Short mmCIF file of C-alpha atoms in Angstrom, two decimals:
data_model
loop_
_atom_site.label_atom_id
_atom_site.label_comp_id
_atom_site.label_asym_id
_atom_site.label_seq_id
_atom_site.Cartn_x
_atom_site.Cartn_y
_atom_site.Cartn_z
CA UNK A 269 -40.76 271.02 136.78
CA UNK A 270 -39.50 268.04 133.93
CA UNK A 271 -37.94 268.38 130.80
CA UNK A 272 -41.64 266.79 128.83
CA UNK A 273 -45.29 267.27 130.74
CA UNK A 274 -46.72 264.99 129.13
CA UNK A 275 -44.34 262.40 128.53
CA UNK A 276 -45.64 262.72 133.33
CA UNK A 277 -48.47 262.39 132.21
CA UNK A 278 -47.92 259.00 129.53
CA UNK A 279 -45.93 257.63 133.02
CA UNK A 280 -48.40 258.50 135.26
CA UNK A 281 -52.18 257.84 133.02
CA UNK A 282 -54.46 255.82 134.78
CA UNK A 283 -54.98 252.04 134.28
CA UNK A 284 -50.92 252.29 134.66
CA UNK A 285 -48.92 250.22 137.27
CA UNK A 286 -47.49 254.24 138.61
CA UNK A 287 -51.12 255.38 139.00
CA UNK A 288 -52.23 252.46 141.06
CA UNK A 289 -48.10 253.30 143.30
CA UNK A 290 -49.27 256.97 143.04
CA UNK A 291 -53.36 255.51 144.92
CA UNK A 292 -51.74 253.21 146.94
CA UNK A 293 -48.83 255.42 148.84
CA UNK A 294 -52.24 258.64 148.41
CA UNK A 295 -54.18 255.94 150.82
CA UNK A 296 -51.92 254.74 152.87
CA UNK A 297 -51.53 256.45 156.33
CA UNK A 298 -48.91 258.18 158.01
CA UNK A 299 -46.21 259.69 156.51
CA UNK A 300 -44.38 258.90 152.77
CA UNK A 301 -41.48 256.42 153.24
CA UNK A 302 -39.35 254.00 152.04
CA UNK A 303 -40.89 251.44 155.57
CA UNK A 304 -43.64 252.32 152.95
CA UNK A 305 -42.47 251.60 149.68
CA UNK A 306 -40.74 248.64 152.04
CA UNK A 307 -43.53 247.09 152.34
CA UNK A 308 -45.68 246.76 149.08
CA UNK A 309 -44.20 243.85 146.06
CA UNK A 310 -41.92 244.92 145.53
CA UNK A 311 -41.54 245.03 141.57
CA UNK A 312 -39.98 246.80 138.88
CA UNK A 313 -42.97 249.18 138.75
CA UNK A 314 -42.79 250.63 142.36
CA UNK A 315 -38.66 250.79 142.32
CA UNK A 316 -39.27 252.96 139.68
CA UNK A 317 -41.20 254.83 141.71
CA UNK A 318 -38.56 255.05 144.01
CA UNK A 319 -36.08 256.61 142.22
CA UNK A 320 -38.52 258.47 140.98
CA UNK A 321 -39.33 259.62 144.42
CA UNK A 322 -35.62 260.08 145.66
CA UNK A 323 -34.60 261.86 142.62
CA UNK A 324 -36.82 264.98 143.51
CA UNK A 325 -36.29 264.64 146.18
CA UNK A 326 -39.87 263.50 148.09
CA UNK A 327 -37.32 260.96 149.66
CA UNK A 328 -34.44 261.15 151.49
CA UNK A 329 -31.71 258.64 149.20
CA UNK A 330 -30.93 255.27 150.57
CA UNK A 331 -27.95 252.58 149.32
CA UNK A 332 -31.48 251.13 147.19
CA UNK A 333 -29.76 247.49 145.73
CA UNK A 334 -28.62 247.01 149.35
CA UNK A 335 -32.04 247.69 151.56
CA UNK A 336 -33.93 246.12 149.00
CA UNK A 337 -32.26 242.65 150.09
CA UNK A 338 -34.86 242.35 154.03
CA UNK A 339 -38.14 242.50 151.48
CA UNK A 340 -36.58 240.42 148.36
CA UNK A 341 -35.90 238.37 151.32
CA UNK A 342 -38.83 238.46 153.13
CA UNK A 343 -41.01 237.75 150.20
CA UNK A 344 -38.78 234.46 149.68
CA UNK A 345 -39.83 233.66 153.55
CA UNK A 346 -43.27 234.02 153.56
CA UNK A 347 -43.89 230.75 152.41
CA UNK A 348 -41.94 229.76 154.73
CA UNK A 349 -42.15 227.54 157.39
CA UNK A 350 -41.86 229.48 160.84
CA UNK A 351 -39.07 227.80 161.71
CA UNK A 352 -37.31 228.26 158.28
CA UNK A 353 -37.74 231.49 158.08
CA UNK A 354 -36.38 232.39 162.24
CA UNK A 355 -33.11 230.52 160.43
CA UNK A 356 -32.94 231.47 157.31
CA UNK A 357 -33.43 235.55 158.87
CA UNK A 358 -31.00 234.47 161.52
CA UNK A 359 -28.33 233.60 159.03
CA UNK A 360 -29.47 236.71 156.76
CA UNK A 361 -29.50 239.44 159.31
CA UNK A 362 -25.88 238.47 160.97
CA UNK A 363 -23.82 237.82 158.36
CA UNK A 364 -25.00 238.09 154.94
CA UNK A 365 -26.94 241.68 155.19
CA UNK A 366 -24.09 242.86 157.77
CA UNK A 367 -20.96 242.08 155.64
CA UNK A 368 -23.23 243.33 152.58
CA UNK A 369 -22.83 246.84 155.48
CA UNK A 370 -19.38 247.02 155.86
CA UNK A 371 -18.71 246.23 152.39
CA UNK A 372 -20.92 249.54 151.27
CA UNK A 373 -19.00 250.77 154.07
CA UNK A 374 -16.56 251.03 153.37
CA UNK A 375 -16.07 251.59 149.34
CA UNK A 376 -19.22 253.89 149.80
CA UNK A 377 -20.66 251.53 146.88
CA UNK A 378 -22.66 249.10 146.54
CA UNK A 379 -23.92 247.89 143.16
CA UNK A 380 -26.66 245.19 141.50
CA UNK A 381 -23.46 243.16 141.58
CA UNK A 382 -22.69 242.71 145.30
CA UNK A 383 -26.89 242.35 146.55
CA UNK A 384 -27.05 239.82 143.57
CA UNK A 385 -24.12 238.38 144.78
CA UNK A 386 -26.51 238.29 148.42
CA UNK A 387 -29.14 236.89 146.60
CA UNK A 388 -27.41 234.05 145.11
CA UNK A 389 -26.21 233.71 148.68
CA UNK A 390 -29.99 232.74 150.44
CA UNK A 391 -31.11 231.11 147.41
CA UNK A 392 -29.08 228.44 148.28
CA UNK A 393 -29.05 228.41 151.72
CA UNK A 394 -33.01 228.33 150.50
CA UNK A 395 -32.00 225.12 148.29
CA UNK A 396 -30.33 223.04 150.73
CA UNK A 397 -33.07 223.17 153.35
CA UNK A 398 -35.80 222.23 151.17
CA UNK A 399 -33.73 219.79 150.26
CA UNK A 400 -33.13 218.12 153.96
CA UNK A 401 -36.03 218.37 154.31
CA UNK A 402 -36.84 215.88 151.18
CA UNK A 403 -34.47 213.83 152.67
CA UNK A 404 -36.37 213.51 155.33
CA UNK A 405 -33.40 215.02 157.95
CA UNK A 406 -33.48 216.82 161.24
CA UNK A 407 -30.58 219.86 160.08
CA UNK A 408 -28.68 219.15 163.18
CA UNK A 409 -28.50 215.24 162.29
CA UNK A 410 -27.31 215.44 158.40
CA UNK A 411 -23.82 214.63 158.00
CA UNK A 412 -20.50 214.84 155.23
CA UNK A 413 -21.97 212.29 153.56
CA UNK A 414 -25.56 213.86 153.39
CA UNK A 415 -24.14 217.03 152.20
CA UNK A 416 -22.03 215.80 149.64
CA UNK A 417 -24.90 214.14 148.42
CA UNK A 418 -26.58 217.14 147.80
CA UNK A 419 -22.56 219.16 146.65
CA UNK A 420 -23.13 216.02 143.42
CA UNK A 421 -26.65 217.43 142.56
CA UNK A 422 -26.27 220.66 142.67
CA UNK A 423 -24.52 223.57 140.08
CA UNK A 424 -21.33 225.28 140.30
CA UNK A 425 -23.19 228.33 142.05
CA UNK A 426 -25.39 226.95 144.04
CA UNK A 427 -23.28 224.44 146.28
CA UNK A 428 -20.26 227.38 146.84
CA UNK A 429 -23.74 229.90 147.46
CA UNK A 430 -24.62 227.63 150.46
CA UNK A 431 -20.30 227.26 151.49
CA UNK A 432 -21.47 230.71 153.99
CA UNK A 433 -24.81 228.73 155.81
CA UNK A 434 -23.32 226.48 156.07
CA UNK A 435 -19.99 227.70 158.30
CA UNK A 436 -22.22 229.24 160.29
CA UNK A 437 -24.72 227.05 161.41
CA UNK A 438 -21.21 225.45 162.00
CA UNK A 439 -20.24 228.71 164.23
CA UNK A 440 -23.78 228.76 165.45
CA UNK A 441 -23.46 225.21 166.61
CA UNK A 442 -26.85 223.54 164.16
CA UNK A 443 -25.12 221.77 162.44
CA UNK A 444 -22.01 220.10 163.32
CA UNK A 445 -18.47 218.96 161.21
CA UNK A 446 -19.56 219.65 158.59
CA UNK A 447 -17.71 221.92 155.54
CA UNK A 448 -17.91 222.30 151.67
CA UNK A 449 -15.09 222.51 150.47
CA UNK A 450 -14.47 226.24 148.69
CA UNK A 451 -14.41 225.84 145.16
CA UNK A 452 -11.28 225.59 143.20
CA UNK A 453 -10.98 228.88 141.03
CA UNK A 454 -11.98 228.43 136.96
CA UNK A 455 -10.56 227.70 134.54
CA UNK A 456 -10.58 231.48 132.72
CA UNK A 457 -10.32 232.31 129.43
CA UNK A 458 -6.58 233.53 128.82
CA UNK A 459 -6.34 237.96 127.63
CA UNK A 460 -6.53 238.64 124.19
CA UNK A 461 -3.94 238.74 122.50
CA UNK A 462 -2.32 242.89 121.74
CA UNK A 463 -3.35 243.09 118.21
CA UNK A 464 -6.10 242.06 119.20
CA UNK A 465 -6.58 244.78 122.56
CA UNK A 466 -5.27 247.93 120.00
CA UNK A 467 -7.37 246.28 117.15
CA UNK A 468 -10.95 247.49 119.63
CA UNK A 469 -9.47 250.12 120.90
CA UNK A 470 -8.44 251.81 117.89
CA UNK A 471 -11.89 250.89 116.13
CA UNK A 472 -13.45 252.20 119.66
CA UNK A 473 -11.84 255.73 118.90
CA UNK A 474 -12.84 256.28 115.21
CA UNK A 475 -15.57 254.05 113.95
CA UNK A 476 -18.25 256.40 113.94
CA UNK A 477 -20.62 253.71 113.44
CA UNK A 478 -20.31 252.29 117.21
CA UNK A 479 -22.30 254.28 119.91
CA UNK A 480 -20.80 256.93 121.37
CA UNK A 481 -21.78 255.43 125.13
CA UNK A 482 -19.84 252.07 123.60
CA UNK A 483 -17.49 253.18 122.11
CA UNK A 484 -15.70 255.73 125.50
CA UNK A 485 -16.44 252.62 128.11
CA UNK A 486 -15.00 250.50 125.64
CA UNK A 487 -11.74 252.24 125.35
CA UNK A 488 -11.23 253.28 128.93
CA UNK A 489 -12.71 248.79 129.29
CA UNK A 490 -9.17 247.75 126.66
CA UNK A 491 -7.15 250.88 127.61
CA UNK A 492 -6.84 250.65 131.51
CA UNK A 493 -8.33 247.43 132.60
CA UNK A 494 -11.29 250.22 134.10
CA UNK A 495 -13.80 247.87 135.25
CA UNK A 496 -17.92 248.09 134.25
CA UNK A 497 -19.43 248.71 137.24
CA UNK A 498 -16.35 251.73 137.89
CA UNK A 499 -16.95 253.22 134.33
CA UNK A 500 -21.45 253.93 135.05
CA UNK A 501 -20.39 255.16 138.04
CA UNK A 502 -18.44 258.42 135.66
CA UNK A 503 -19.36 261.36 136.90
CA UNK A 504 -19.46 265.03 135.03
CA UNK A 505 -16.90 265.60 137.71
CA UNK A 506 -14.88 263.01 137.49
CA UNK A 507 -13.79 264.82 134.49
CA UNK A 508 -11.29 267.72 135.47
CA UNK A 509 -9.03 269.16 132.85
CA UNK A 510 -5.69 271.32 133.53
CA UNK A 511 -4.66 273.73 130.79
CA UNK A 512 -4.25 270.80 127.62
CA UNK A 513 -4.74 268.37 129.45
CA UNK A 514 -7.69 266.10 130.64
CA UNK A 515 -7.83 263.67 133.77
CA UNK A 516 -9.89 260.81 135.11
CA UNK A 517 -9.85 260.53 139.11
CA UNK A 518 -10.44 257.54 139.80
CA UNK A 519 -8.08 256.63 142.84
CA UNK A 520 -5.35 259.08 144.64
CA UNK A 521 -4.19 260.04 141.72
CA UNK A 522 -5.53 261.84 138.53
CA UNK A 523 -4.90 259.73 134.93
CA UNK A 524 -4.09 261.84 132.99
CA UNK A 525 -5.99 260.16 129.80
CA UNK A 526 -5.14 260.74 125.69
CA UNK A 527 -6.60 263.54 123.80
CA UNK A 528 -8.46 261.14 121.31
CA UNK A 529 -9.57 259.52 124.83
CA UNK A 530 -10.80 263.17 126.27
CA UNK A 531 -12.30 264.34 122.62
CA UNK A 532 -14.47 261.08 123.55
CA UNK A 533 -15.54 261.23 127.32
CA UNK A 534 -15.92 265.52 126.41
CA UNK A 535 -18.51 264.56 124.03
CA UNK A 536 -20.55 261.99 126.23
CA UNK A 537 -20.90 265.25 128.58
CA UNK A 538 -22.24 267.14 125.96
CA UNK A 539 -24.51 263.72 124.37
CA UNK A 540 -25.51 262.69 127.89
CA UNK A 541 -29.55 262.61 129.08
CA UNK A 542 -31.28 259.80 130.97
CA UNK A 543 -33.84 257.94 129.10
CA UNK A 544 -36.17 258.64 131.79
CA UNK A 545 -39.35 261.69 131.66
CA UNK A 546 -37.64 263.79 134.48
CA UNK A 547 -34.49 263.95 131.52
CA UNK A 548 -31.85 266.16 134.33
CA UNK A 549 -34.59 268.08 136.45
CA UNK A 550 -33.78 268.89 139.94
CA UNK A 551 -30.89 266.51 139.40
CA UNK A 552 -29.22 264.94 142.75
CA UNK A 553 -25.63 266.08 142.65
CA UNK A 554 -22.79 265.94 139.19
CA UNK A 555 -24.44 264.35 136.64
CA UNK A 556 -23.89 260.42 135.51
CA UNK A 557 -21.78 260.53 132.96
CA UNK A 558 -23.65 257.43 131.58
CA UNK A 559 -27.04 258.69 132.72
CA UNK A 560 -29.78 255.63 133.13
CA UNK A 561 -33.67 255.14 132.63
CA UNK A 562 -33.91 255.68 136.55
CA UNK A 563 -33.66 258.52 137.09
CA UNK A 564 -30.16 259.73 139.47
CA UNK A 565 -29.23 256.31 138.29
CA UNK A 566 -26.80 255.20 136.29
CA UNK A 567 -26.78 253.21 132.67
CA UNK A 568 -25.32 249.43 133.75
CA UNK A 569 -26.65 246.77 132.18
CA UNK A 570 -28.04 249.14 129.18
CA UNK A 571 -24.01 250.18 128.84
CA UNK A 572 -22.67 246.55 129.17
CA UNK A 573 -24.65 244.50 126.90
CA UNK A 574 -23.88 247.50 124.35
CA UNK A 575 -20.25 246.29 125.49
CA UNK A 576 -20.64 243.13 123.79
CA UNK A 577 -22.54 243.40 121.80
CA UNK A 578 -19.45 245.93 119.74
CA UNK A 579 -17.01 244.19 121.63
CA UNK A 580 -15.97 240.90 121.71
CA UNK A 581 -15.06 238.99 124.20
CA UNK A 582 -15.35 242.24 126.44
CA UNK A 583 -13.69 240.90 130.00
CA UNK A 584 -10.72 239.31 128.38
CA UNK A 585 -9.91 242.08 126.67
CA UNK A 586 -10.33 244.17 130.31
CA UNK A 587 -7.76 241.09 131.14
CA UNK A 588 -4.81 241.84 128.80
CA UNK A 589 -5.43 246.07 128.92
CA UNK A 590 -4.33 245.02 132.69
CA UNK A 591 -1.70 242.11 132.71
CA UNK A 592 -0.01 245.59 129.84
CA UNK A 593 0.01 247.98 132.64
CA UNK A 594 1.37 246.29 135.80
CA UNK A 595 3.98 244.89 133.47
CA UNK A 596 4.68 248.36 133.40
CA UNK A 597 3.87 250.20 136.64
CA UNK A 598 5.03 248.82 140.46
CA UNK A 599 1.52 247.74 142.23
CA UNK A 600 1.71 250.72 143.87
CA UNK A 601 0.93 253.79 141.75
CA UNK A 602 -1.44 250.54 139.76
CA UNK A 603 -3.55 250.72 142.53
CA UNK A 604 -3.20 253.87 143.30
CA UNK A 605 -4.04 254.78 139.24
CA UNK A 606 -7.13 253.03 138.66
CA UNK A 607 -9.12 252.46 142.25
CA UNK A 608 -7.51 248.78 142.77
CA UNK A 609 -6.90 246.90 145.90
CA UNK A 610 -3.48 246.83 146.55
CA UNK A 611 -3.94 243.16 147.24
CA UNK A 612 -5.81 242.43 143.30
CA UNK A 613 -3.60 245.11 141.77
CA UNK A 614 -0.15 242.23 143.77
CA UNK A 615 -2.09 240.17 140.88
CA UNK A 616 -2.08 241.95 138.77
CA UNK A 617 1.58 242.77 139.17
CA UNK A 618 2.70 238.85 139.49
CA UNK A 619 0.49 237.62 136.69
CA UNK A 620 2.42 239.70 134.39
CA UNK A 621 5.85 238.20 136.32
CA UNK A 622 7.45 241.28 136.42
CA UNK A 623 9.98 242.44 138.74
CA UNK A 624 10.60 246.10 140.13
CA UNK A 625 13.68 245.65 141.71
CA UNK A 626 13.99 248.42 138.91
CA UNK A 627 11.54 251.01 139.84
CA UNK A 628 13.15 250.96 143.06
CA UNK A 629 16.80 252.14 141.00
CA UNK A 630 15.72 254.84 139.31
CA UNK A 631 13.36 256.50 142.61
CA UNK A 632 17.16 256.17 144.00
CA UNK A 633 18.66 257.39 141.55
CA UNK A 634 15.49 260.35 140.44
CA UNK A 635 17.26 261.46 144.50
CA UNK A 636 19.86 261.62 143.52
CA UNK A 637 21.85 265.71 143.52
CA UNK A 638 23.22 264.78 140.00
CA UNK A 639 19.95 263.20 138.44
CA UNK A 640 19.43 263.88 134.48
CA UNK A 641 18.00 266.95 133.44
CA UNK A 642 15.14 264.58 131.73
CA UNK A 643 14.55 262.25 134.84
CA UNK A 644 10.79 262.68 134.51
CA UNK A 645 11.15 259.90 131.21
CA UNK A 646 13.05 257.63 133.43
CA UNK A 647 10.68 257.28 136.00
CA UNK A 648 7.46 255.04 135.01
CA UNK A 649 5.29 257.49 136.18
CA UNK A 650 7.27 259.79 132.88
CA UNK A 651 6.54 256.48 130.84
CA UNK A 652 3.27 256.67 131.57
CA UNK A 653 2.31 260.81 131.15
CA UNK A 654 4.83 260.19 127.98
CA UNK A 655 2.61 257.49 126.47
CA UNK A 656 -0.78 259.14 127.54
CA UNK A 657 0.84 262.17 125.70
CA UNK A 658 1.47 259.95 122.23
#
């Protein structure tokens, strides 16, 4: 049922990693399951095989980035002492994995970046425990001076990653009154200038030499500050049309797209073809706008690399877009339109340093009995629609 049977045959041909995996699965006792795959070495070939089996309906879908954390940790604990493995496994189960599952249930998404963050914490924990052993110390005898000595030898990512473990160990009375101070925020690079932002945006809209997917994603970042992880999660049904208007559904209210951006999205949707051997055969749900190399998966890493290659300072560009929007829209509207946490939207509004008392006055004015006929132009939402139309 695949679009290219020859490609499938090449993928599972004799001597390929996929062929070896299939032989193991056939020889294994019991039914095919995720648990069976979890017991095998966690290689790229296995991840691709699992996703393929999910895509064609042989295995049920699951939050794969989240579920892969447990076998990944077990691989890391295989050469550890029994005592250390039990300690780290307890910390991971009751803190790292529990919080990860809560986040997945709350947001409905658990991305590769979320999984990387969890792995960073566990790697840092293992490094700290290894250092304690090297110093001939016992965990419950480590004092603040010992911990400070370790901190000055570690990169920022390691020391910050171990902070959660130390807090958990202190609450469990496994260590004394020690702590890793919370890192101060780094001095971040400022946003690009408005002139640069519009220059890059015009390039995305008009430069046919750029890859189409990079043009679409770049326009969404530069215009609305949407993170790349959210862009790659877009599906065909996130784009809706009412007459000659095109909307993007990110939050609780649809976002009206300018015609030039809507045209790019339409082209991307019509040309989005998966690079996997299965293409769109037996898709599980609406098609991705940015399909990736794994069946049923979007192209997050590939798209991010393209953006960094073709659009300079992509993260600073996102900051510039959000600051611009936060200066023109109240935090609640910004959160509703872009699917931002309200606290995040408030922080961007504070960063833009805008007093929104005039917005309240405008809302009161629009409810007056004798409001002007063109009242829509006096509200931020109305101005947003006019700007988008332009």
